[in-house]
Coordinates of C-alpha atoms and ligand atoms in Angstrom, one line a residue:
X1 CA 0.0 0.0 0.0
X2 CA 1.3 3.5 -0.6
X3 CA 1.1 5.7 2.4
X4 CA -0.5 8.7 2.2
X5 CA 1.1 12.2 2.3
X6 CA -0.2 15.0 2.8
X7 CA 1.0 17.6 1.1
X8 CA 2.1 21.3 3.4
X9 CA 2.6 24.7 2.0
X10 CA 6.3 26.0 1.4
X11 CA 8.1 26.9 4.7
X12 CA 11.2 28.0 6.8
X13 CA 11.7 26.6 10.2
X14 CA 14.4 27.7 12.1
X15 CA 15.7 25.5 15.2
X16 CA 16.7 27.8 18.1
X17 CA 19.4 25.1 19.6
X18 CA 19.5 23.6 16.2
X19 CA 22.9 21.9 17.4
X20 CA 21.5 20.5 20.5
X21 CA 20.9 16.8 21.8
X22 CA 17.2 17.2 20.8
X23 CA 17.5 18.9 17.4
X24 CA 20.4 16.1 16.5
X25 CA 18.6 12.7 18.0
X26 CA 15.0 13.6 17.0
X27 CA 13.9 17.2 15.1
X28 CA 16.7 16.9 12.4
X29 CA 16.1 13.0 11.5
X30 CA 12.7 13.3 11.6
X31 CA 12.5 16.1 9.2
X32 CA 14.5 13.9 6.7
X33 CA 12.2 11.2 6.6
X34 CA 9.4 13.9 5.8
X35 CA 11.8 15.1 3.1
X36 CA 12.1 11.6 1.8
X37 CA 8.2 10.8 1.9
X38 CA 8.2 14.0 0.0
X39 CA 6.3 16.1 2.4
X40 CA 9.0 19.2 2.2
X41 CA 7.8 21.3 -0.4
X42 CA 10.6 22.9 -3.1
X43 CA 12.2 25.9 -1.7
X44 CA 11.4 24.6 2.1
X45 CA 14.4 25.6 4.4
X46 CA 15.8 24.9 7.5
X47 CA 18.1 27.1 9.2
X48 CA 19.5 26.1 12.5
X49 CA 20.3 28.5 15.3
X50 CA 22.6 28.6 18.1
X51 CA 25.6 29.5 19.8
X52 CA 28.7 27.5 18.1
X53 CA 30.3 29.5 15.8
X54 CA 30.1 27.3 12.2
X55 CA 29.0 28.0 8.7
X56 CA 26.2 26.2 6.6
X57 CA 28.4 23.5 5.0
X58 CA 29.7 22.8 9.0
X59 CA 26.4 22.8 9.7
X60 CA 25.2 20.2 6.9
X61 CA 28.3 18.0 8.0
X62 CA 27.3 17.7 11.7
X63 CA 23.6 16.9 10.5
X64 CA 24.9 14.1 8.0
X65 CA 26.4 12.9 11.1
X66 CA 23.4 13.1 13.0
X67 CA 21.3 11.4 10.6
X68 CA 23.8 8.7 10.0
X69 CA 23.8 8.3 13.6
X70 CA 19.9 8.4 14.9
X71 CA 18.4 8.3 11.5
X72 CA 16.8 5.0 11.7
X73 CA 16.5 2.3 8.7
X74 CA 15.7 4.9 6.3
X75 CA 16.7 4.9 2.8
X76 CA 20.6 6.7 3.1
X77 CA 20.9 7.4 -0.4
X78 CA 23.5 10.2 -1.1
X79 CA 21.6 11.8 -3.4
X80 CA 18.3 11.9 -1.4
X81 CA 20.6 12.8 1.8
X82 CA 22.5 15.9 0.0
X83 CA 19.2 16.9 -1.3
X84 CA 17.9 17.3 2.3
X85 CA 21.7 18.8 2.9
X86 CA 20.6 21.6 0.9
X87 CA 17.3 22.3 2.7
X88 CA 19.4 23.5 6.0
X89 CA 21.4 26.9 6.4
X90 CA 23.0 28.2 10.2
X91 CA 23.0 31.0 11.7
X92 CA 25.4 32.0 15.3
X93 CA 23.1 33.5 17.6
X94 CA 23.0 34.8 20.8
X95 CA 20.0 34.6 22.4
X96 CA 20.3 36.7 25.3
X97 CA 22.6 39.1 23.4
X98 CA 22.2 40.8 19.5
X99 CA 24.5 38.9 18.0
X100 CA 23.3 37.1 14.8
X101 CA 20.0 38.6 14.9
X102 CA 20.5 40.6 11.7
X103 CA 21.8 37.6 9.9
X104 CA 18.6 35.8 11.1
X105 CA 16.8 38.7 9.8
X106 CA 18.6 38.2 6.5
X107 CA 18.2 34.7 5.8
X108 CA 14.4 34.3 6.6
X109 CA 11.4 35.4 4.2
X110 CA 8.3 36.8 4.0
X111 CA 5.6 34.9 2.3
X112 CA 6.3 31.7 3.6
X113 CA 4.9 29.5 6.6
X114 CA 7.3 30.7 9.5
X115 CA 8.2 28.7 12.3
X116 CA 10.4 29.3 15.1
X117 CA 11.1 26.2 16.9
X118 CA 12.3 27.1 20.5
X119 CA 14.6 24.0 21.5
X120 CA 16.6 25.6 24.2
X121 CA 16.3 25.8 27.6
X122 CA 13.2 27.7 28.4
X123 CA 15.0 30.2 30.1
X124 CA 15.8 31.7 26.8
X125 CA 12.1 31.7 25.7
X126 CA 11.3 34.9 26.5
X127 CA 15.0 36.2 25.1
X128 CA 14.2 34.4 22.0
X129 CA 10.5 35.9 21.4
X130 CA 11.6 39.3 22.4
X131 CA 14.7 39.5 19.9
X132 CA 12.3 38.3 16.8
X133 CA 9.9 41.1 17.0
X134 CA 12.6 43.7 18.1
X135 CA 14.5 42.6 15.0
X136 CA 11.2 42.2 12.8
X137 CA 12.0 38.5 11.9
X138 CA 8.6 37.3 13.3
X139 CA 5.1 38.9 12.6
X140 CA 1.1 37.8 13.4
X141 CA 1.5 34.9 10.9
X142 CA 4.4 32.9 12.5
X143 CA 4.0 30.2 14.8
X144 CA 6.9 29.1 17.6
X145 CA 7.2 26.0 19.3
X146 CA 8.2 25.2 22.7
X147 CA 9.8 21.8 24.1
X148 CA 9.0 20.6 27.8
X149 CA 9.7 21.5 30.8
X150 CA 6.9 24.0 30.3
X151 CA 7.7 25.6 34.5
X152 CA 8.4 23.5 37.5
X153 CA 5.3 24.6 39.1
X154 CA 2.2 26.8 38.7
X155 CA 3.8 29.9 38.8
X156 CA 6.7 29.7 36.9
X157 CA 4.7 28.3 33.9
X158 CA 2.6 31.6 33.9
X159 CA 5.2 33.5 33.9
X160 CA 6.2 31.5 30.9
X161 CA 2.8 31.9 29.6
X162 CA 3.2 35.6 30.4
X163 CA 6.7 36.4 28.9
X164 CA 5.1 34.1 25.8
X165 CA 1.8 36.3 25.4
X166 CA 3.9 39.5 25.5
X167 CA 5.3 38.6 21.8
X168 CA 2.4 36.0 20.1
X169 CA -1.2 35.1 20.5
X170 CA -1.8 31.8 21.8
X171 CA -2.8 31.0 18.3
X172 CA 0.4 30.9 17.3
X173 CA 1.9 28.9 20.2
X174 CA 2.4 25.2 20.0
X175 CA 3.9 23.7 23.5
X176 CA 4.9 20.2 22.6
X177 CA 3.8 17.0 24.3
X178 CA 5.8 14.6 22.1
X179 CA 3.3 11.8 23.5
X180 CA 0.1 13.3 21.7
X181 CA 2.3 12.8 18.1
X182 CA 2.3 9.0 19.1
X183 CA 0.4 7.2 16.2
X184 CA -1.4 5.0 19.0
X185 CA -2.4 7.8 21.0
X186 CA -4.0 9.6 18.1
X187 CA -5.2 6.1 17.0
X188 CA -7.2 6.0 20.9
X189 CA -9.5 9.1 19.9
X190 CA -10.0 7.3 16.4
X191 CA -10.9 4.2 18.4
X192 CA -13.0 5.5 20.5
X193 CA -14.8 8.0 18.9
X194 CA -14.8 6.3 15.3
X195 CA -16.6 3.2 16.3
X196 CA -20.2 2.0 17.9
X197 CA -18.6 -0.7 19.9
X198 CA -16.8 1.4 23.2
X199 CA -18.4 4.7 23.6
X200 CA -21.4 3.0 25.3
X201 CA -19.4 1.3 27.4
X202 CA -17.1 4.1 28.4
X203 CA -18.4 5.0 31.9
X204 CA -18.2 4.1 35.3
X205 CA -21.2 1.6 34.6
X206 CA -18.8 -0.6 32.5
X207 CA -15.2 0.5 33.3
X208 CA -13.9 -0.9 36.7
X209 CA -10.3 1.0 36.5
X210 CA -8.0 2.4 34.3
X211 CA -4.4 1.9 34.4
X212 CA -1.6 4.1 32.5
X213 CA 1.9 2.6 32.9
X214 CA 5.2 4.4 31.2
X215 CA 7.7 2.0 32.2
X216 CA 11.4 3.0 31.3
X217 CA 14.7 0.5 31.8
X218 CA 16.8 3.8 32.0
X219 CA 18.1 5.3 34.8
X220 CA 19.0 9.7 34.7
X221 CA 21.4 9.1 32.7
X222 CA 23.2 12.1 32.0
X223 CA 20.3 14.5 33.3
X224 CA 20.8 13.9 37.0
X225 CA 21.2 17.1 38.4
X226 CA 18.6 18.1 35.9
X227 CA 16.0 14.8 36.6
X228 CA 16.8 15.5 40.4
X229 CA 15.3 18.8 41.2
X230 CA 12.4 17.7 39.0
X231 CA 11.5 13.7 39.6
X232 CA 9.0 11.5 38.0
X233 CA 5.8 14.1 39.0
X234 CA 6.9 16.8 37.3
X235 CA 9.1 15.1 34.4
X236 CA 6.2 12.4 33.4
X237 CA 2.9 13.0 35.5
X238 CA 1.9 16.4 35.0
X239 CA 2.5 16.2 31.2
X240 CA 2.6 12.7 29.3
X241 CA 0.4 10.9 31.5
X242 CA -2.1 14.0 32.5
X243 CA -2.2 14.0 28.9
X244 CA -3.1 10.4 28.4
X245 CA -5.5 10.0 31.1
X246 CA -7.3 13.7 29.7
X247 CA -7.6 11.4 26.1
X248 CA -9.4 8.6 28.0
X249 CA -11.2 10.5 30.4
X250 CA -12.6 13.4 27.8
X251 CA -16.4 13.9 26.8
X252 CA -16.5 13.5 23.1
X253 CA -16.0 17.2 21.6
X254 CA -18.6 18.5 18.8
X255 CA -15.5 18.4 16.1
X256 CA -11.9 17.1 16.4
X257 CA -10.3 20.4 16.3
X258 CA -7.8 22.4 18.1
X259 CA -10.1 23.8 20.5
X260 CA -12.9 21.4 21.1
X261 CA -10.8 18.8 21.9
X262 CA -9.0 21.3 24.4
X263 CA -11.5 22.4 26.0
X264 CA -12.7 19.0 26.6
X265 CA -9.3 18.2 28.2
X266 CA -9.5 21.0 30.1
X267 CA -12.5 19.9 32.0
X268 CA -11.1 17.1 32.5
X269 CA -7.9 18.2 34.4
X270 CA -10.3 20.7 36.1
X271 CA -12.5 17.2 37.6
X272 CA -9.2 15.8 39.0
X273 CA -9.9 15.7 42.7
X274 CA -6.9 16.2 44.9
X275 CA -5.2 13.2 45.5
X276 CA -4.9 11.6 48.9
X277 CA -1.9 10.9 50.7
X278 CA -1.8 7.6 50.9
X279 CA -3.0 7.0 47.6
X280 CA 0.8 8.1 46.5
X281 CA 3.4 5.9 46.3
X282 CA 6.7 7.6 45.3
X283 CA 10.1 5.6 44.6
X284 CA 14.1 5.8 44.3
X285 CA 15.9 2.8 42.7
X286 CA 18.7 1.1 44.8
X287 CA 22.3 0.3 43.7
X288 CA 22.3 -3.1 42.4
X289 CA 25.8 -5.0 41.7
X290 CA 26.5 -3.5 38.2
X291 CA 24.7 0.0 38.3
X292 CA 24.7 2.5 41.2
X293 CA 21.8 3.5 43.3
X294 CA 19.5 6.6 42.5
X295 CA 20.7 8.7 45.1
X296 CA 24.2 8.3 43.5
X297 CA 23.2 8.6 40.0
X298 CA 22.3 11.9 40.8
X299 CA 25.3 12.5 43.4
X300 CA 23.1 13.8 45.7
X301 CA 23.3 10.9 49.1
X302 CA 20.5 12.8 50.7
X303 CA 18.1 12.7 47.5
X304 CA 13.7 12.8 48.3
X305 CA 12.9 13.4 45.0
X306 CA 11.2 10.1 43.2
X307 CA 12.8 8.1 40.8
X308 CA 9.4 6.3 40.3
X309 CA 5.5 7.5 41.2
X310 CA 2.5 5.2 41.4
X311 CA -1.1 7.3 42.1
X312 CA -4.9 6.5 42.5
X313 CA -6.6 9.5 40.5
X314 CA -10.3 10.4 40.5
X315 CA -11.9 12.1 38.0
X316 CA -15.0 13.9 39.8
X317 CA -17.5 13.7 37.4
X318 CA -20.8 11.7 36.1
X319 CA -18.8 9.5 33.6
X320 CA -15.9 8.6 36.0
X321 CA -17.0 8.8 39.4
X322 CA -16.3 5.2 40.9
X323 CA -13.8 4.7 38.2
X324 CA -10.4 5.1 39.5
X325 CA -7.2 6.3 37.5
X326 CA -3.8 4.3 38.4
X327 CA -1.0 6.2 37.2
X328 CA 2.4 4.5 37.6
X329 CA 5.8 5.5 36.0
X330 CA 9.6 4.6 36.8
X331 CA 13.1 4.4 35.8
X332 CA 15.3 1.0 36.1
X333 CA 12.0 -1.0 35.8
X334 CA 11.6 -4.3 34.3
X335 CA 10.4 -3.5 31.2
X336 CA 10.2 -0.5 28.9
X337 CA 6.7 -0.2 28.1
X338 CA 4.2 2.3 27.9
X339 CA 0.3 1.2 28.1
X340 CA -3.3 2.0 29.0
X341 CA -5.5 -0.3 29.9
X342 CA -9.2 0.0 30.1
X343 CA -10.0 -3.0 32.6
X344 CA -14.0 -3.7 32.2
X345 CA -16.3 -4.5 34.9
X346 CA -16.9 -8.4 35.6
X347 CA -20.1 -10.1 34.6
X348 CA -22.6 -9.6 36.8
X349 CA -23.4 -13.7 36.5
X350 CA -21.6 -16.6 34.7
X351 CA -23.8 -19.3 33.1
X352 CA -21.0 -21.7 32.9
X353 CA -21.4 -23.9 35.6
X354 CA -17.9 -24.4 36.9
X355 CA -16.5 -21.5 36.0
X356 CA -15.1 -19.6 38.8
X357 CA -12.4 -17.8 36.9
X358 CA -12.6 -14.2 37.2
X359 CA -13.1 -13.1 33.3
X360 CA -12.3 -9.9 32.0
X361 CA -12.7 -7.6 29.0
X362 CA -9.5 -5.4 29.1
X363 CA -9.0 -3.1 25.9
X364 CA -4.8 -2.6 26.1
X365 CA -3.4 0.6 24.6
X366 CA 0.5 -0.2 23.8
X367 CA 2.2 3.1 23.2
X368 CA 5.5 0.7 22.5
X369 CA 6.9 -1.3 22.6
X370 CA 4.9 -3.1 19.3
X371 CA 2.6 0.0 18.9
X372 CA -1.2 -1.4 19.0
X373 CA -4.0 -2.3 20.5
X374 CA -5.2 -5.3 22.1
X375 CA -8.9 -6.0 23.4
X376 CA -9.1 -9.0 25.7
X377 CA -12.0 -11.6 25.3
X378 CA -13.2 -14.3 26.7
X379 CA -14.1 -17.7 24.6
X380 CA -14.9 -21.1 25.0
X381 CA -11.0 -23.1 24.7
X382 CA -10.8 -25.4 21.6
X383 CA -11.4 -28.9 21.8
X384 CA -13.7 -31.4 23.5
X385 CA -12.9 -30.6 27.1
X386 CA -16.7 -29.2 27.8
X387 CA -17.4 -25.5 28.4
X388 CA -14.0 -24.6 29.3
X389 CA -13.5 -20.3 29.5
X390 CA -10.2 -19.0 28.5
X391 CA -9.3 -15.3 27.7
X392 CA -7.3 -14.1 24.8
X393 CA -6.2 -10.9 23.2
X394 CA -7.5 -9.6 20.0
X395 CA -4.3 -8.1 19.1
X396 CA -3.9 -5.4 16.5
X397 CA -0.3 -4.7 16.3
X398 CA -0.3 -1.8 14.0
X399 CA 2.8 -2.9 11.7
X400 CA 1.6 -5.9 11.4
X401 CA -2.0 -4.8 10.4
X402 CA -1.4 -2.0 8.4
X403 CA 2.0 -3.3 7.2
X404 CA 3.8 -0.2 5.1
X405 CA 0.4 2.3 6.2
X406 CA 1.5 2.1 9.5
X407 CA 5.1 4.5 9.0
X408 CA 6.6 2.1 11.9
X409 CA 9.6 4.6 11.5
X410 CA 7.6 7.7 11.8
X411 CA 8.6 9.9 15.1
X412 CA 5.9 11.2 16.9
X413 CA 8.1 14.7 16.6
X414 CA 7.8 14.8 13.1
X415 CA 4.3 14.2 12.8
X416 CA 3.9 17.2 15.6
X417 CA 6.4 19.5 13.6
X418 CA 4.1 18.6 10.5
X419 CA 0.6 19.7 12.2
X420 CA 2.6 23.1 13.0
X421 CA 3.3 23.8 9.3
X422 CA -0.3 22.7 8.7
X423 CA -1.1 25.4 11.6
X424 CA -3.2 22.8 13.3
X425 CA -2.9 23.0 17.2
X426 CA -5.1 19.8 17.9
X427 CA -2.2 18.1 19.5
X428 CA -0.5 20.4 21.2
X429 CA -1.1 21.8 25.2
X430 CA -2.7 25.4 25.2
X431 CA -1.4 27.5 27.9
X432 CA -4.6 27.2 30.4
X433 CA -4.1 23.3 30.0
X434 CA -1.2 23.3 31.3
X435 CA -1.5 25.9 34.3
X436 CA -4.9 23.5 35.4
X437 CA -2.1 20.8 35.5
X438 CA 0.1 22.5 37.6
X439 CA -2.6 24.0 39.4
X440 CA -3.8 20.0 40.4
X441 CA 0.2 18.6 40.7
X442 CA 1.4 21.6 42.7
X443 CA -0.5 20.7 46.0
X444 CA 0.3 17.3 45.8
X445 CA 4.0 17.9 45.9
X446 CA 4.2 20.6 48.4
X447 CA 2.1 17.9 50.3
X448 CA 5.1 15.3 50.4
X449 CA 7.3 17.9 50.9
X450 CA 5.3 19.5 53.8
X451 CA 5.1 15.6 55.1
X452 CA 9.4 14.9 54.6
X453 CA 8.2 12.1 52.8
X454 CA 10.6 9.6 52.3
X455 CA 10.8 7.9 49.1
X456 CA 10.6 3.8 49.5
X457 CA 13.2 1.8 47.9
X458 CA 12.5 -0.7 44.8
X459 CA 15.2 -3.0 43.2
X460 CA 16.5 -2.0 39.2
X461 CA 14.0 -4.5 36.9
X462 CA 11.1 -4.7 39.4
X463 CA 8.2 -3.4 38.7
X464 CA 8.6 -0.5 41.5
X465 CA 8.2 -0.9 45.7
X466 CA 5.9 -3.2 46.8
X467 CA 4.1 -0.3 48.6
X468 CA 2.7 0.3 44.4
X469 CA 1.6 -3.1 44.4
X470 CA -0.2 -2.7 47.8
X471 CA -1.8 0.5 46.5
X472 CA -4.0 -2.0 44.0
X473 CA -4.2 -5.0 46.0
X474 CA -6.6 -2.8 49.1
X475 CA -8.5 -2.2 46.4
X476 CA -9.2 -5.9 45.1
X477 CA -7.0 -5.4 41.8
X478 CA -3.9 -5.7 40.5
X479 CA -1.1 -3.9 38.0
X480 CA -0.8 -5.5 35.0
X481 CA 2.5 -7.3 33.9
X482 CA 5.2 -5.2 32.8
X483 CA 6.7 -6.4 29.4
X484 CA 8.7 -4.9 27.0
Ligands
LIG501 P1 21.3 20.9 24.6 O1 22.0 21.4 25.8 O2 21.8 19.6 24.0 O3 21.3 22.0 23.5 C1 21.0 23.3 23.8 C2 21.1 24.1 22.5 O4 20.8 25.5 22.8 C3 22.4 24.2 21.8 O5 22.2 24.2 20.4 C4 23.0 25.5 22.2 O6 23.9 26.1 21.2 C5 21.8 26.4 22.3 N1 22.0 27.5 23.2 C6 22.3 27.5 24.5 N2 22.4 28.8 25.0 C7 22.2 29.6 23.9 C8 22.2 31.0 23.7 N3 22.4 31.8 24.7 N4 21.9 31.5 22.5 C9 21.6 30.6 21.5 N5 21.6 29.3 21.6 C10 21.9 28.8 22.8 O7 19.7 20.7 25.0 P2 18.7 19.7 24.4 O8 18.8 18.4 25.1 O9 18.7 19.7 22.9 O10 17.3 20.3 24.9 C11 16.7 21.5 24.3 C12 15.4 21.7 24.9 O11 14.5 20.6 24.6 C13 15.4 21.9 26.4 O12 14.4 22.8 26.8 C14 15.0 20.5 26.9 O13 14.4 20.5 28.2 C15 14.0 20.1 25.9 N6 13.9 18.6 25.7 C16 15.0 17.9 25.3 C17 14.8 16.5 25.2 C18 16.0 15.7 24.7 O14 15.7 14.5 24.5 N7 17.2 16.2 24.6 C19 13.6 15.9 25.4 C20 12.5 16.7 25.7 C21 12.7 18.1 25.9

């Protein structure tokens, strides 16, 4: 099957931190495989910009090296690669200073989609969109977009929003939550609001519990003084998962556009009740033989901040109430896999005499690995054993399904970067989204502050501290497995 592209207008984007870890290992590649499935229009640019001192041609050689190095199974040819090569352009900037401002001013044109994509520490943001209208690069028309950590708490993202608003409507803004550009997150709304079968059965009637997992095998890494004044709340919770549980938990909007669908989010963060005390469970991975312990990843021995955070959420409203929320995420765990899983209510009464088993329809969102769905169902087991029940997954493992459809290689940042040329803000976080989500994590962390909570201890390829899997069991349920 031939996958089908659709076609954007012409356009410059320019990469503020077009040399940095994120431009390298996801913007840059991910542009190339739009250029290759022919979705850059002739006379498209790119211009990187930041503070190394290079030229265009040293710029093109660090992205070949880029793309060679995180560019996936792509095609590589070198004619196809100089092609793209020729797309890019650089410009030295300071952004706190003037320097390279005119040269920006030079290189960019009028009459083209304009994009700004802000991929710097957002401590420049309000540099950056100052210096383009004070140097008339940007006007009504262009659109900027801004990479997470959007604040570290409810008052330092309005003052983001703030120093944002000075310079641009929110119309042109588009804050990034790389996990709304996931092909199975989009593919949720499509699931549920494309087909008769769920959307009756998406209440609290029929739905005992949710459960979102994002599971990563990965300690800090190199981001530990970074990861340590920010933990697994703020660097997971109050963005990718808020925005995953919003998806789920969301009335259906009149329309699938920008606006509709984030309003209906909005309520949705707005429902969240505070969360209680002990329905937190926070985390720090200890050292294990080969790998040291959290607290020393992060060089800091006297460490509270939570490598991993499991949480009972409740949505306060008629479609949810009774339905709990489990939120879990960690590093070091046993698995890297991200899922949601819409667990179904029992059957009130079994005709199947004999059959004690506990059966369950559970529709499993995998975000990865193998992105896809599977609903669980229960049927009769083959053969002549009498009216034996056994459940089993419908699976729909997108690749598979949709074989070459399905862009397996497609980056959830590309498809984002895409919708910005398109200038459709569906899938990205609008300002009061994210202060409502701030506004409902903020108490819950001065809380365990407040409280000197201490985080407990779990082993590197668990699946967390046993106080997680405690959180469930008082309830009568239980995590699913971790795979990946
Ligand atoms: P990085 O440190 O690797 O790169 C920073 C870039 O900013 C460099 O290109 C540098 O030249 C430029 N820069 C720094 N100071 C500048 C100045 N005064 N003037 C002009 N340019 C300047 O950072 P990164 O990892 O690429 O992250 C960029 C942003 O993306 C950050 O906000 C980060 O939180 C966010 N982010 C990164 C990742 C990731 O995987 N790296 C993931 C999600 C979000």
């Amino acid at each position: 099957m031939v996958s089908r592209v659709i076609p954007v207008d012409e356009f410059d984007l320019v990469i503020f931190g077009g040399t940095g870890d994120l431009a390298r290992r996801k913007i840059l590649p991910g542009l190339f495989r739009r250029y290759l499935a022919g979705q850059m229009p002739k006379g498209s640019r790119i211009i990187g910009a930041a503070r190394s001192e290079m030229d265009s041609d040293g710029y093109r050689a660090m992205i070949a090296e880029a793309i060679a190095e995180f560019g996936g199974e792509e095609r590589k040819d070198s004619t196809e690669l100089n092609g793209f090569l020729e797309t890019l352009h650089y410009v030295a900037i300071d952004a706190q200073g003037d320097g390279g401002w005119t040269e920006l001013f030079d290189v960019t044109r009028d009459g083209v989609i304009q994009a700004f994509y802000f991929s710097v520490a957002p401590s420049l943001f309000g540099d950056l969109a100052e210096r383009l209208h004070k140097h008339g690069i940007a006007d009504d028309t262009s659109r900027i977009v801004v990479e997470k950590p959007f604040g570290r708490d409810l008052a330092s993202a309005k003052a983001l929003n703030d120093t944002l608003a000075a310079h641009f409507e929110e119309r042109q803004i588009y804050r990034i939550d790389h996990y709304l550009g996931k092909e199975t997150v989009q593919n949720l709304m499509a699931v549920r609001f494309g087909n008769v079968l769920f959307e009756p059965l998406w209440n609290s009637h029929y739905v005992d519990h949710i459960q979102i997992t994002v599971a990563e095998t990965v300690g800090v890494g190199g981001r530990g003084a970074y990861y340590d004044k920010s933990g697994a709340m703020r660097d997971m919770v109050q963005n990718h998962l808020m925005q995953l549980l919003c998806l789920i938990a969301m009335e259906p909007p009149s329309v699938f556009g920008a606006d509709e669908v984030r309003d209906e989010k909005l309520k949705v963060i707005r429902a969240l009740q505070p969360v209680e005390p002990h329905h937190i469970v926070r985390g720090q991975y200890d050292a294990d033989a080969d790998s040291p312990s959290y607290r020393a990843d992060v060089e800091n021995p006297r460490s509270f901040t939570e490598s991993f955070i499991a949480m009972k959420v409740q949505v306060s409203n008629w479609r949810w109430a009774d339905t709990p929320f489990y939120l879990r995420t960690g590093k070091k765990l046993k698995g890297r896999a991200s899922e949601i899983a819409v667990v179904f209510k029992d059957l009130g009464h079994s005709i199947f005499e004999g059959d004690t088993a506990r059966h369950r329809n559970i529709l499993a969102i995998r975000l990865q690995p193998n992105e896809g769905m599977d609903l669980q169902v229960t049927i009769k087991e083959p053969g002549p054993g009498g009216m034996r029940l056994i459940d089993v997954p419908l699976d729909m493992t997108f690749a598979d399904a949709l074989g070459e459809d399905s862009e397996p290689a497609t980056d959830a940042y590309e498809r984002l970067i895409m919708d910005v040329i398109r200038g459709n803000q569906t899938l990205f976080m609008r300002g009061d989204e994210v202060e409502a989500a701030w506004a409902w994590t903020d108490p819950l962390i001065d809380g365990w502050e407040g409280r000197n909570d201490v985080p407990k201890h779990y082993e590197q390829g668990s699946a967390g501290p046993e106080d997680a899997m405690m959180l469930m069991h008082r309830d009568g349920r239980r995590w699913r497995d971790i795979k990946g």
